[in-house]
Amino acid sequence: MADRFRLTMAQLNPTVGALEANAEKAYAAWQEGKRAGADMVALPEMFLTGYQTQDLIAKPAFVADATAAMEALGARITDGPALGIGGPWWDDEGHFNAYWVWKDGKLVARMLKHDLPHHGIFDEYRIYDSGPISGPYAINGVRIGTPICEDAWHPDVAETLAETGAEILIVPNGSPYYRGKLDVRMTHMVTRVVETGLPLVYLNAVGGQDDQVFDGASFVLNRHGALAAQFAPFDEIIDHVDFIREDDGWACVEGRDDPQPSEWEQDYRAMVEGLGDYLRKSGFSKVVLGLSGGIDSALVATIAADALGPQAVHCVMLPSEYTSQGSLDDAAELAKRQGLRLDTVRIDGARDAVSEALSHLMAGTQPDVTEENIQSRLRGVMLMALSNKFGEMLLTTGNKSEMAVGYATIYGDMSGGYNPIKDLYKTRVFETCRWRNANHRPWMKGPEGEVIPVEIIDKPPSAELRPDQKDEDSLPPYPVLDAILEGLVENDASVSDLMAQGFERETIKKVEHLLYISEWKRFQSAPGTRLSRRAFWLDRRYPIVNRWRDQGHETEPVTDPFRS
């Protein structure tokens, strides 16, 4: 009977649909485990296909290709450790999210996910069937239980595995980031450890996929919930943990203990990784964006420089007579500090041409938001032209506050392929800029120091589409606006709830109205990095046409079905 079991944990970044590349990455991890004398190498949930696949996994041809790639990989796993890797399995019983375990060129076990997530961004009932709860499998004399991701968030699978002889639990995950997610995971996993009395390995993927970013932060817990190992978030890591047999069961020898950064750093890292992977996995290596001299575009440019390097970031100023000299100077200073290319294209002539073309239809009307939006849309046209011509993905720069209330022009400043700050409220935009100025990390490809001029952070926000315009002409002050939005969006608070917190009913109703009537804009907006539990798109799904409004009546509290 073995007294030591070495597990290689491969916290890696797959690409959805890149079956051969993912298989090669898995095989390279297996080889590293073999060199280290591992008994088993483990990779995350659905690693072979990438995660989440959404409805791609419903295509029989894709699953057939994935199965063939899985079997070809398994045939290579000889004369070395076992390999555990996630991938789909279809048979006459159903379509399953599975975890395949290979050793000596043969399939040792195929575990099927039982508890399918159907909350927030997950909707696995649509694409998978619930598998039966399986017992453990043996690797070199050690009985391993493998609850797959959501299976470990509920007691049934882990308890059954413990009752049927499992000695160590290895939990492969595709768990995306949101602020504070590690604490939530840790709470659930400690509960499973206490319930079963077994050590537990929580192995998570890293990397961006569309709006989601998988943050890794894998860990190992010993009996009674003691932390034995902790991996850094967002980094690709292959490392080994050793379990030893004690009188009362297996225990993990204390291993690496990587620090877990603050929520400000993790949010920023998520935006950098999300943008970088979205571009790399889509086949882009350069970006273009409109640099206004304002704080939102300054932050997006900085994120892009940290993700790609300054040489890959093309900034364009698109001024009119309403653009202040201060904005021109601030944009130029930011580009200089970060080494970004900055060009200028004036929109006056194009705007005048459009105004002249429409003049016979608009005669007798007064200038209003229509003329302002023409300017924004012309900027979008010019930036998209540069994107098309030079193969640079256009980044859009609206923050969550603006996206919430529609303070952005559809087909104008909303034009673009990705928005890294889409889930970042305006007040957090300010603080994130201050954090970046004060901090630099090795994973940042941009320069150190105060890369965002303080003048950009301190000046009152303005769209500069008319003389002396300020955002607060149309919106409540951002601290008030964001507090109300956090109540309405993040917490589903009622008007009465917010009034009880001291906000004026008129202000609440205005914000609520803007939130609901802007749904159609968000429906057409670019994807962006998910940072919260209620990011726009999959986390919060509202009808575009909606005539209901909260009248502020007293209501009884109800259980939130999305808060699991």
Coordinates of C-alpha atoms in Angstrom, one line a residue:
M1 CA 0.0 0.0 0.0
A2 CA 1.5 3.4 -1.1
D3 CA 2.2 5.9 1.7
R4 CA 2.9 8.9 -0.6
F5 CA 0.9 10.3 -3.5
R6 CA 2.2 13.1 -5.7
L7 CA -0.3 15.1 -7.7
T8 CA 0.7 17.6 -10.4
M9 CA -1.8 20.4 -10.5
A10 CA -2.0 22.1 -13.9
Q11 CA -3.7 25.5 -13.5
L12 CA -3.7 26.3 -17.3
N13 CA -5.4 28.4 -19.9
P14 CA -7.3 26.6 -22.7
T15 CA -8.9 28.1 -25.8
V16 CA -12.5 27.2 -26.7
G17 CA -12.5 25.0 -29.8
A18 CA -8.7 24.7 -30.1
L19 CA -8.8 20.9 -29.5
E20 CA -5.3 20.0 -30.8
A21 CA -3.7 23.0 -29.0
N22 CA -5.4 22.2 -25.8
A23 CA -4.5 18.5 -26.0
E24 CA -0.8 19.4 -26.6
K25 CA -0.9 21.7 -23.6
A26 CA -2.3 18.9 -21.5
Y27 CA 0.3 16.5 -22.8
A28 CA 3.1 18.9 -22.0
A29 CA 1.7 19.2 -18.4
W30 CA 1.6 15.4 -18.2
Q31 CA 5.3 15.2 -19.3
E32 CA 6.2 17.7 -16.6
G33 CA 4.4 15.6 -14.0
K34 CA 6.2 12.5 -15.3
R35 CA 9.6 14.2 -14.9
A36 CA 8.6 15.1 -11.3
G37 CA 7.6 11.6 -10.4
A38 CA 3.9 12.3 -10.1
D39 CA 1.3 9.6 -9.6
M40 CA -1.4 11.8 -11.3
V41 CA -1.6 15.0 -13.4
A42 CA -4.9 16.9 -13.1
L43 CA -6.3 19.5 -15.5
P44 CA -9.4 21.6 -15.0
E45 CA -13.0 21.0 -16.1
M46 CA -13.7 20.8 -19.8
F47 CA -10.1 21.6 -20.5
L48 CA -9.9 19.8 -23.9
T49 CA -12.7 21.9 -25.4
G50 CA -12.2 25.1 -23.4
Y51 CA -14.9 26.5 -21.2
Q52 CA -17.6 27.7 -21.4
T53 CA -18.5 26.2 -24.8
Q54 CA -22.1 27.3 -24.6
D55 CA -24.2 25.9 -27.5
L56 CA -21.1 24.9 -29.4
I57 CA -21.2 21.7 -27.3
A58 CA -24.6 20.9 -28.8
K59 CA -23.1 20.3 -32.3
P60 CA -22.6 16.6 -32.8
A61 CA -19.6 17.2 -35.2
F62 CA -17.8 19.2 -32.5
V63 CA -18.4 16.6 -29.9
A64 CA -17.2 13.9 -32.3
D65 CA -14.0 15.8 -33.0
A66 CA -13.5 16.4 -29.2
T67 CA -14.0 12.7 -28.5
A68 CA -11.5 11.7 -31.1
A69 CA -9.0 14.3 -29.8
M70 CA -9.5 12.9 -26.2
E71 CA -9.0 9.3 -27.3
A72 CA -5.8 10.3 -29.2
L73 CA -4.5 12.1 -26.2
G74 CA -5.4 9.1 -23.9
A75 CA -3.5 6.7 -26.1
R76 CA -0.3 8.8 -25.5
I77 CA -0.6 8.6 -21.7
T78 CA 1.8 5.6 -21.2
D79 CA 4.7 4.8 -19.0
G80 CA 4.0 7.6 -16.5
P81 CA 1.4 9.2 -14.3
A82 CA -2.4 9.1 -14.8
L83 CA -3.9 12.1 -16.5
G84 CA -7.3 13.6 -15.5
I85 CA -8.8 16.0 -18.0
G86 CA -12.2 17.5 -18.6
G87 CA -14.1 16.9 -21.9
P88 CA -17.5 16.1 -23.2
W89 CA -19.0 12.6 -23.4
W90 CA -22.1 11.7 -25.4
D91 CA -23.7 8.2 -25.4
D92 CA -27.2 6.7 -25.5
E93 CA -27.8 7.8 -21.9
G94 CA -27.3 11.5 -22.6
H95 CA -24.9 14.4 -23.2
F96 CA -22.5 14.9 -20.3
N97 CA -19.8 17.2 -18.9
A98 CA -17.3 14.6 -18.1
Y99 CA -13.9 14.1 -16.5
W100 CA -11.7 11.5 -18.2
V101 CA -8.9 9.7 -16.3
W102 CA -6.3 7.9 -18.4
K103 CA -3.4 5.7 -17.5
D104 CA -1.2 3.3 -19.5
G105 CA -3.1 4.2 -22.6
K106 CA -6.4 3.1 -21.2
L107 CA -9.4 4.9 -19.7
V108 CA -9.4 4.3 -16.0
A109 CA -12.6 6.3 -15.2
R110 CA -15.0 8.7 -16.7
M111 CA -16.8 10.8 -14.1
L112 CA -20.0 12.6 -15.1
K113 CA -21.1 15.9 -13.7
H114 CA -24.2 15.5 -11.6
D115 CA -25.1 18.9 -10.2
L116 CA -25.5 21.2 -13.2
P117 CA -25.3 25.0 -12.5
H118 CA -28.3 27.0 -13.7
H119 CA -27.8 30.4 -12.2
G120 CA -26.0 33.6 -13.1
I121 CA -23.9 33.1 -16.2
F122 CA -24.5 29.3 -16.2
D123 CA -27.3 27.5 -17.9
E124 CA -26.0 23.9 -18.2
Y125 CA -29.4 22.3 -18.1
R126 CA -29.8 23.5 -21.7
I127 CA -26.7 21.6 -23.0
Y128 CA -25.9 18.7 -20.6
D129 CA -27.7 15.9 -18.8
S130 CA -27.2 15.2 -15.1
G131 CA -24.9 12.2 -14.7
P132 CA -25.2 9.6 -12.0
I133 CA -23.2 10.0 -8.9
S134 CA -20.2 7.7 -9.4
G135 CA -17.9 6.1 -6.9
P136 CA -14.1 6.7 -6.6
Y137 CA -11.4 5.3 -8.9
A138 CA -8.0 4.0 -7.9
I139 CA -4.6 5.5 -8.9
N140 CA -1.6 3.6 -7.6
G141 CA -3.6 2.2 -4.7
V142 CA -5.2 5.5 -3.7
R143 CA -8.9 6.0 -4.1
I144 CA -9.7 9.3 -5.7
G145 CA -13.1 11.0 -5.8
T146 CA -13.8 13.7 -8.4
P147 CA -16.8 16.0 -7.9
I148 CA -16.8 18.2 -11.0
C149 CA -17.0 21.9 -10.2
E150 CA -20.7 22.5 -9.1
D151 CA -20.8 19.0 -7.7
A152 CA -18.6 20.3 -4.9
W153 CA -20.9 23.2 -4.1
H154 CA -23.5 20.8 -2.8
P155 CA -23.1 17.9 -0.3
D156 CA -24.5 15.0 -2.2
V157 CA -21.7 14.0 -4.5
A158 CA -18.8 14.5 -2.0
E159 CA -20.7 12.6 0.7
T160 CA -21.4 9.7 -1.6
L161 CA -17.8 9.5 -2.7
A162 CA -16.7 9.5 1.0
E163 CA -19.2 6.8 1.8
T164 CA -17.9 4.6 -1.0
G165 CA -14.3 4.8 -0.1
A166 CA -12.7 7.9 -1.5
E167 CA -9.6 9.0 0.3
I168 CA -8.8 12.3 -1.5
L169 CA -11.2 14.6 -3.4
I170 CA -9.9 16.3 -6.6
V171 CA -12.3 18.9 -7.8
P172 CA -11.6 20.2 -11.4
N173 CA -13.2 23.6 -12.1
G174 CA -14.1 26.1 -14.7
S175 CA -15.0 28.8 -12.2
P176 CA -14.9 32.4 -13.5
Y177 CA -13.9 35.4 -11.6
Y178 CA -16.0 37.9 -9.8
R179 CA -14.9 40.2 -7.0
G180 CA -14.5 38.2 -3.8
K181 CA -15.0 34.9 -5.5
L182 CA -12.2 33.1 -3.7
D183 CA -13.8 33.6 -0.3
V184 CA -17.0 32.1 -1.7
R185 CA -15.2 29.1 -3.1
M186 CA -13.2 28.6 0.1
T187 CA -16.4 28.6 2.2
H188 CA -18.0 25.9 0.1
M189 CA -14.9 23.7 0.0
V190 CA -14.2 23.9 3.7
T191 CA -17.7 22.8 4.3
R192 CA -17.2 19.7 2.0
V193 CA -13.9 18.9 3.9
V194 CA -15.6 19.1 7.3
E195 CA -18.5 17.0 6.1
T196 CA -16.4 14.2 4.6
G197 CA -13.3 14.3 6.6
L198 CA -11.2 14.1 3.4
P199 CA -8.5 16.4 2.0
L200 CA -9.6 18.3 -1.1
V201 CA -7.8 19.7 -4.1
Y202 CA -9.6 22.6 -5.8
L203 CA -8.1 23.0 -9.3
N204 CA -9.3 25.9 -11.4
A205 CA -8.6 27.1 -14.9
V206 CA -7.1 30.5 -15.8
G207 CA -7.7 32.8 -18.9
G208 CA -10.3 34.9 -20.6
Q209 CA -13.2 33.6 -22.7
D210 CA -15.5 36.2 -24.1
D211 CA -16.8 38.2 -21.1
Q212 CA -15.5 35.7 -18.5
V213 CA -12.1 35.4 -16.9
F214 CA -11.1 32.3 -15.1
D215 CA -8.8 33.3 -12.3
G216 CA -7.2 30.1 -11.1
A217 CA -6.3 30.6 -7.4
S218 CA -6.3 26.8 -7.0
F219 CA -5.8 25.5 -3.5
V220 CA -5.6 22.3 -1.3
L221 CA -7.3 21.8 2.0
N222 CA -6.5 19.2 4.6
R223 CA -8.9 17.6 7.0
H224 CA -10.7 20.2 9.2
G225 CA -10.3 22.8 6.5
A226 CA -6.6 23.7 7.1
L227 CA -5.0 25.3 4.0
A228 CA -2.1 23.3 2.7
A229 CA -1.4 25.0 -0.6
Q230 CA -2.5 28.1 -2.5
F231 CA -1.8 29.1 -6.1
A232 CA -1.6 32.7 -7.4
P233 CA -4.6 34.0 -9.3
F234 CA -4.5 34.4 -13.1
D235 CA -1.1 32.9 -13.6
E236 CA -0.5 29.7 -15.5
I237 CA 1.1 27.3 -13.0
I238 CA 2.1 23.7 -13.0
D239 CA 3.2 22.5 -9.6
H240 CA 3.2 19.4 -7.4
V241 CA 1.6 18.6 -4.1
D242 CA 2.5 15.6 -2.0
F243 CA 0.0 13.6 0.1
I244 CA 1.2 11.3 2.9
R245 CA -0.8 8.5 4.6
E246 CA -1.3 9.1 8.3
D247 CA -3.0 6.9 10.8
D248 CA -6.4 8.7 10.3
G249 CA -6.1 9.2 6.5
W250 CA -4.3 11.2 3.9
A251 CA -2.8 14.7 4.5
C252 CA -1.2 17.1 2.1
V253 CA 2.3 18.3 2.9
E254 CA 2.3 22.1 3.1
G255 CA 3.3 23.5 -0.3
R256 CA 3.4 26.8 -2.1
D257 CA 1.5 29.7 -0.4
D258 CA 1.1 32.4 -3.1
P259 CA -0.2 35.8 -1.9
Q260 CA -3.7 36.7 -3.0
P261 CA -3.8 40.4 -4.1
S262 CA -6.4 43.0 -3.1
E263 CA -9.7 43.3 -5.0
W264 CA -8.4 46.4 -6.8
E265 CA -5.4 44.5 -8.2
Q266 CA -7.5 41.4 -9.0
D267 CA -10.1 43.5 -10.9
Y268 CA -7.4 45.2 -12.8
R269 CA -5.6 42.0 -13.6
A270 CA -9.0 40.5 -14.8
M271 CA -9.4 43.4 -17.2
V272 CA -5.9 43.0 -18.5
E273 CA -6.1 39.2 -18.9
G274 CA -9.7 39.4 -20.3
L275 CA -8.7 41.9 -23.0
G276 CA -5.4 40.2 -23.8
D277 CA -7.0 36.7 -24.2
Y278 CA -10.0 38.0 -26.1
L279 CA -7.6 39.5 -28.7
R280 CA -5.1 36.6 -28.8
K281 CA -7.8 34.0 -29.0
S282 CA -9.6 36.0 -31.7
G283 CA -6.5 36.4 -33.8
F284 CA -5.8 40.2 -33.1
S285 CA -2.5 41.6 -31.9
K286 CA -3.3 45.4 -32.1
V287 CA -6.0 47.8 -30.9
V288 CA -7.3 51.2 -31.7
L289 CA -9.3 53.5 -29.5
G290 CA -10.6 57.0 -29.3
L291 CA -8.5 58.9 -26.7
S292 CA -10.7 61.8 -25.5
G293 CA -8.6 63.2 -22.7
G294 CA -11.2 61.8 -20.3
I295 CA -10.7 59.2 -17.6
D296 CA -12.5 56.3 -19.2
S297 CA -10.5 56.2 -22.4
A298 CA -7.3 56.9 -20.4
L299 CA -8.0 53.7 -18.3
V300 CA -8.8 51.6 -21.4
A301 CA -5.6 52.7 -23.1
T302 CA -3.6 51.9 -20.0
I303 CA -5.2 48.4 -19.7
A304 CA -4.5 47.8 -23.4
A305 CA -0.8 48.8 -22.9
D306 CA -0.5 46.5 -20.0
A307 CA -2.1 43.7 -21.9
L308 CA -0.4 44.0 -25.2
G309 CA 2.5 46.4 -24.8
P310 CA 2.5 50.1 -25.7
Q311 CA 3.6 49.4 -29.3
A312 CA 0.3 47.6 -30.0
V313 CA -2.0 50.5 -28.9
H314 CA -3.1 53.1 -31.4
C315 CA -4.9 56.1 -29.9
V316 CA -6.8 58.7 -32.0
M317 CA -8.0 62.1 -30.9
L318 CA -11.1 63.2 -32.7
P319 CA -11.7 66.8 -31.7
S320 CA -14.2 69.4 -32.6
E321 CA -14.5 73.0 -31.5
Y322 CA -16.1 71.7 -28.3
T323 CA -13.0 69.8 -27.3
S324 CA -11.0 71.8 -24.7
Q325 CA -7.3 72.4 -25.0
G326 CA -7.0 70.7 -21.7
S327 CA -8.4 67.5 -23.1
L328 CA -6.0 67.7 -26.0
D329 CA -3.1 68.3 -23.7
D330 CA -4.1 65.5 -21.3
A331 CA -4.5 63.0 -24.1
A332 CA -1.1 63.9 -25.5
E333 CA 0.6 63.7 -22.1
L334 CA -0.9 60.2 -21.4
A335 CA 0.3 58.9 -24.7
K336 CA 3.7 60.4 -24.1
R337 CA 4.0 58.8 -20.6
Q338 CA 3.1 55.4 -21.9
G339 CA 4.7 55.5 -25.3
L340 CA 1.5 55.1 -27.2
R341 CA 1.0 56.2 -30.8
L342 CA -1.4 59.1 -31.0
D343 CA -3.0 60.6 -34.1
T344 CA -5.5 63.3 -34.6
V345 CA -8.5 63.4 -37.0
R346 CA -10.8 66.4 -36.7
I347 CA -14.5 65.7 -37.1
D348 CA -15.7 69.3 -37.8
G349 CA -15.7 68.9 -41.6
A350 CA -17.5 65.6 -41.6
R351 CA -20.1 66.9 -39.1
D352 CA -20.8 70.0 -41.2
A353 CA -21.2 67.8 -44.3
V354 CA -23.7 65.6 -42.5
S355 CA -25.5 68.6 -41.1
E356 CA -25.7 70.1 -44.5
A357 CA -27.0 66.9 -46.0
L358 CA -29.8 66.8 -43.4
S359 CA -30.6 70.5 -43.3
H360 CA -33.6 70.3 -45.6
L361 CA -35.3 67.8 -43.3
M362 CA -34.3 69.4 -40.1
A363 CA -35.1 73.0 -41.1
G364 CA -37.1 74.8 -38.3
T365 CA -35.9 72.5 -35.5
Q366 CA -33.6 73.5 -32.7
P367 CA -30.3 71.8 -32.0
D368 CA -30.5 69.1 -29.4
V369 CA -29.0 65.7 -28.6
T370 CA -29.4 64.7 -32.2
E371 CA -26.6 67.0 -33.3
E372 CA -24.5 65.8 -30.3
N373 CA -25.0 62.1 -31.4
I374 CA -23.9 62.9 -35.0
Q375 CA -20.5 63.9 -33.6
S376 CA -20.2 60.7 -31.6
R377 CA -21.3 58.5 -34.5
L378 CA -18.9 60.2 -36.9
R379 CA -16.1 59.3 -34.4
G380 CA -17.3 55.7 -34.5
V381 CA -17.3 55.7 -38.3
M382 CA -13.7 57.0 -38.4
L383 CA -12.4 54.6 -35.8
M384 CA -14.1 51.6 -37.4
A385 CA -12.5 52.7 -40.7
L386 CA -9.0 52.6 -39.1
S387 CA -9.8 49.3 -37.5
N388 CA -10.8 47.8 -40.8
K389 CA -7.9 49.3 -42.7
F390 CA -5.1 48.3 -40.3
G391 CA -6.5 45.2 -38.6
E392 CA -6.6 46.8 -35.2
M393 CA -9.6 45.8 -33.0
L394 CA -11.6 48.9 -31.9
L395 CA -12.0 49.1 -28.1
T396 CA -15.0 50.9 -26.7
T397 CA -14.7 52.7 -23.4
G398 CA -18.1 53.1 -21.6
N399 CA -18.1 52.3 -17.9
K400 CA -20.8 50.4 -16.1
S401 CA -22.5 53.6 -14.9
E402 CA -22.8 54.9 -18.5
M403 CA -23.9 51.5 -19.8
A404 CA -26.6 51.3 -17.1
V405 CA -28.3 54.6 -17.8
G406 CA -27.6 54.8 -21.6
Y407 CA -25.2 57.7 -21.3
A408 CA -23.4 56.4 -24.4
T409 CA -24.3 56.7 -28.1
I410 CA -25.3 53.6 -29.9
Y411 CA -23.2 53.2 -33.2
G412 CA -21.0 56.0 -31.8
D413 CA -18.8 55.7 -28.8
M414 CA -20.4 52.3 -28.2
S415 CA -18.8 51.0 -31.4
G416 CA -16.1 48.4 -31.0
G417 CA -15.2 44.8 -30.4
Y418 CA -14.5 44.7 -26.7
N419 CA -14.9 46.9 -23.6
P420 CA -12.6 46.1 -20.7
I421 CA -14.3 48.5 -18.3
K422 CA -17.9 47.5 -19.1
D423 CA -18.5 46.2 -15.6
L424 CA -16.6 48.9 -13.7
Y425 CA -18.7 51.7 -12.2
K426 CA -17.5 55.3 -12.7
T427 CA -16.5 55.7 -9.1
R428 CA -14.4 52.6 -9.3
V429 CA -12.8 53.9 -12.6
F430 CA -11.4 56.8 -10.6
E431 CA -10.0 54.6 -7.9
T432 CA -8.6 52.1 -10.4
C433 CA -6.7 54.8 -12.1
R434 CA -5.2 55.9 -8.8
W435 CA -4.3 52.3 -8.0
R436 CA -2.6 51.8 -11.3
N437 CA -0.6 55.0 -10.9
A438 CA 0.7 53.8 -7.5
N439 CA 1.4 50.2 -8.5
H440 CA 3.2 48.2 -11.1
R441 CA 3.5 44.4 -11.4
P442 CA 5.7 42.2 -13.6
W443 CA 2.7 41.0 -15.6
M444 CA 2.1 44.6 -16.8
K445 CA 3.6 45.4 -20.2
G446 CA 3.2 49.1 -19.8
P447 CA 5.6 51.4 -18.0
E448 CA 5.9 52.1 -14.2
G449 CA 5.0 55.3 -12.5
E450 CA 2.2 57.8 -12.8
V451 CA 1.1 56.7 -16.2
I452 CA -2.3 58.5 -16.1
P453 CA -2.0 62.3 -15.5
V454 CA -3.6 63.4 -12.3
E455 CA -5.4 66.2 -14.3
I456 CA -7.4 63.5 -16.1
I457 CA -8.5 61.9 -12.8
D458 CA -9.3 65.2 -11.1
K459 CA -11.2 67.1 -13.8
P460 CA -15.1 67.0 -14.0
P461 CA -16.2 64.3 -16.5
S462 CA -17.6 65.7 -19.8
A463 CA -18.6 64.3 -23.2
E464 CA -17.6 67.6 -24.7
L465 CA -20.4 67.5 -27.3
R466 CA -21.6 71.1 -26.6
P467 CA -20.2 74.2 -24.9
D468 CA -19.3 73.8 -21.2
Q469 CA -20.9 70.4 -21.0
K470 CA -20.6 68.3 -17.8
D471 CA -21.9 64.8 -17.1
E472 CA -23.7 66.1 -14.0
D473 CA -25.8 68.3 -16.3
S474 CA -27.7 65.1 -17.3
L475 CA -27.0 62.7 -14.4
P476 CA -26.8 62.7 -10.6
P477 CA -23.3 63.1 -9.2
Y478 CA -21.5 59.8 -9.8
P479 CA -21.3 58.8 -6.1
V480 CA -25.0 59.1 -5.9
L481 CA -25.7 57.5 -9.3
D482 CA -23.4 54.5 -8.5
A483 CA -24.9 54.0 -5.1
I484 CA -28.4 53.9 -6.6
L485 CA -27.3 51.7 -9.5
E486 CA -25.6 49.2 -7.1
G487 CA -28.9 49.0 -5.3
L488 CA -31.0 48.5 -8.4
V489 CA -28.6 46.3 -10.4
E490 CA -26.4 44.4 -7.9
N491 CA -29.0 43.9 -5.1
D492 CA -32.4 44.2 -6.8
A493 CA -33.4 46.9 -4.3
S494 CA -36.8 48.5 -4.5
V495 CA -37.5 52.2 -4.7
S496 CA -38.6 52.0 -1.0
D497 CA -35.4 50.3 0.0
L498 CA -33.3 53.1 -1.6
M499 CA -35.6 55.8 -0.1
A500 CA -34.9 54.3 3.3
Q501 CA -31.2 54.7 2.6
G502 CA -31.7 58.4 2.2
F503 CA -31.9 58.9 -1.6
E504 CA -34.6 61.2 -3.0
R505 CA -37.5 59.4 -4.7
E506 CA -37.3 61.6 -7.8
T507 CA -33.6 60.8 -8.3
I508 CA -34.2 57.1 -7.8
K509 CA -37.1 57.1 -10.3
K510 CA -35.0 58.9 -12.9
V511 CA -32.2 56.4 -12.6
E512 CA -34.6 53.5 -12.6
H513 CA -36.3 54.8 -15.8
L514 CA -32.9 55.3 -17.5
L515 CA -31.8 51.8 -16.5
Y516 CA -34.9 50.1 -18.0
I517 CA -35.1 52.2 -21.3
S518 CA -31.4 51.5 -22.0
E519 CA -31.8 47.7 -22.2
W520 CA -31.8 47.8 -26.0
K521 CA -28.5 49.6 -26.1
R522 CA -26.9 47.1 -23.8
F523 CA -28.3 44.3 -25.9
Q524 CA -26.2 45.6 -28.8
S525 CA -23.1 46.5 -26.8
A526 CA -19.6 45.0 -27.1
P527 CA -18.6 42.2 -24.6
G528 CA -16.6 43.3 -21.7
T529 CA -14.8 41.8 -18.7
R530 CA -17.0 40.4 -16.0
L531 CA -16.0 41.7 -12.6
S532 CA -19.1 41.5 -10.5
R533 CA -22.0 39.0 -9.8
R534 CA -24.3 41.1 -11.8
A535 CA -22.5 42.1 -15.0
F536 CA -24.7 43.1 -17.9
W537 CA -25.5 40.2 -20.3
L538 CA -25.7 36.7 -18.8
D539 CA -25.8 37.7 -15.1
R540 CA -28.7 40.1 -15.6
R541 CA -31.2 39.3 -18.2
Y542 CA -34.1 41.8 -18.7
P543 CA -36.7 42.2 -21.4
I544 CA -35.9 45.0 -23.9
V545 CA -39.6 46.0 -23.9
N546 CA -40.7 46.5 -20.3
R547 CA -43.5 48.9 -19.1
W548 CA -43.3 48.0 -15.4
R549 CA -41.9 50.5 -13.0
D550 CA -41.5 50.2 -9.2
Q551 CA -44.0 52.6 -7.6
G552 CA -42.3 52.5 -4.2
H553 CA -44.7 50.3 -2.3
E554 CA -43.7 48.4 0.7
T555 CA -42.9 44.8 -0.3
E556 CA -42.0 41.7 1.6
P557 CA -38.4 40.4 1.1
V558 CA -38.2 37.4 -1.2
T559 CA -35.4 34.9 -1.8
D560 CA -33.2 35.8 -4.8
P561 CA -32.9 32.8 -7.1
F562 CA -29.7 34.1 -8.6
R563 CA -27.8 34.3 -5.3
S564 CA -26.4 30.8 -5.1

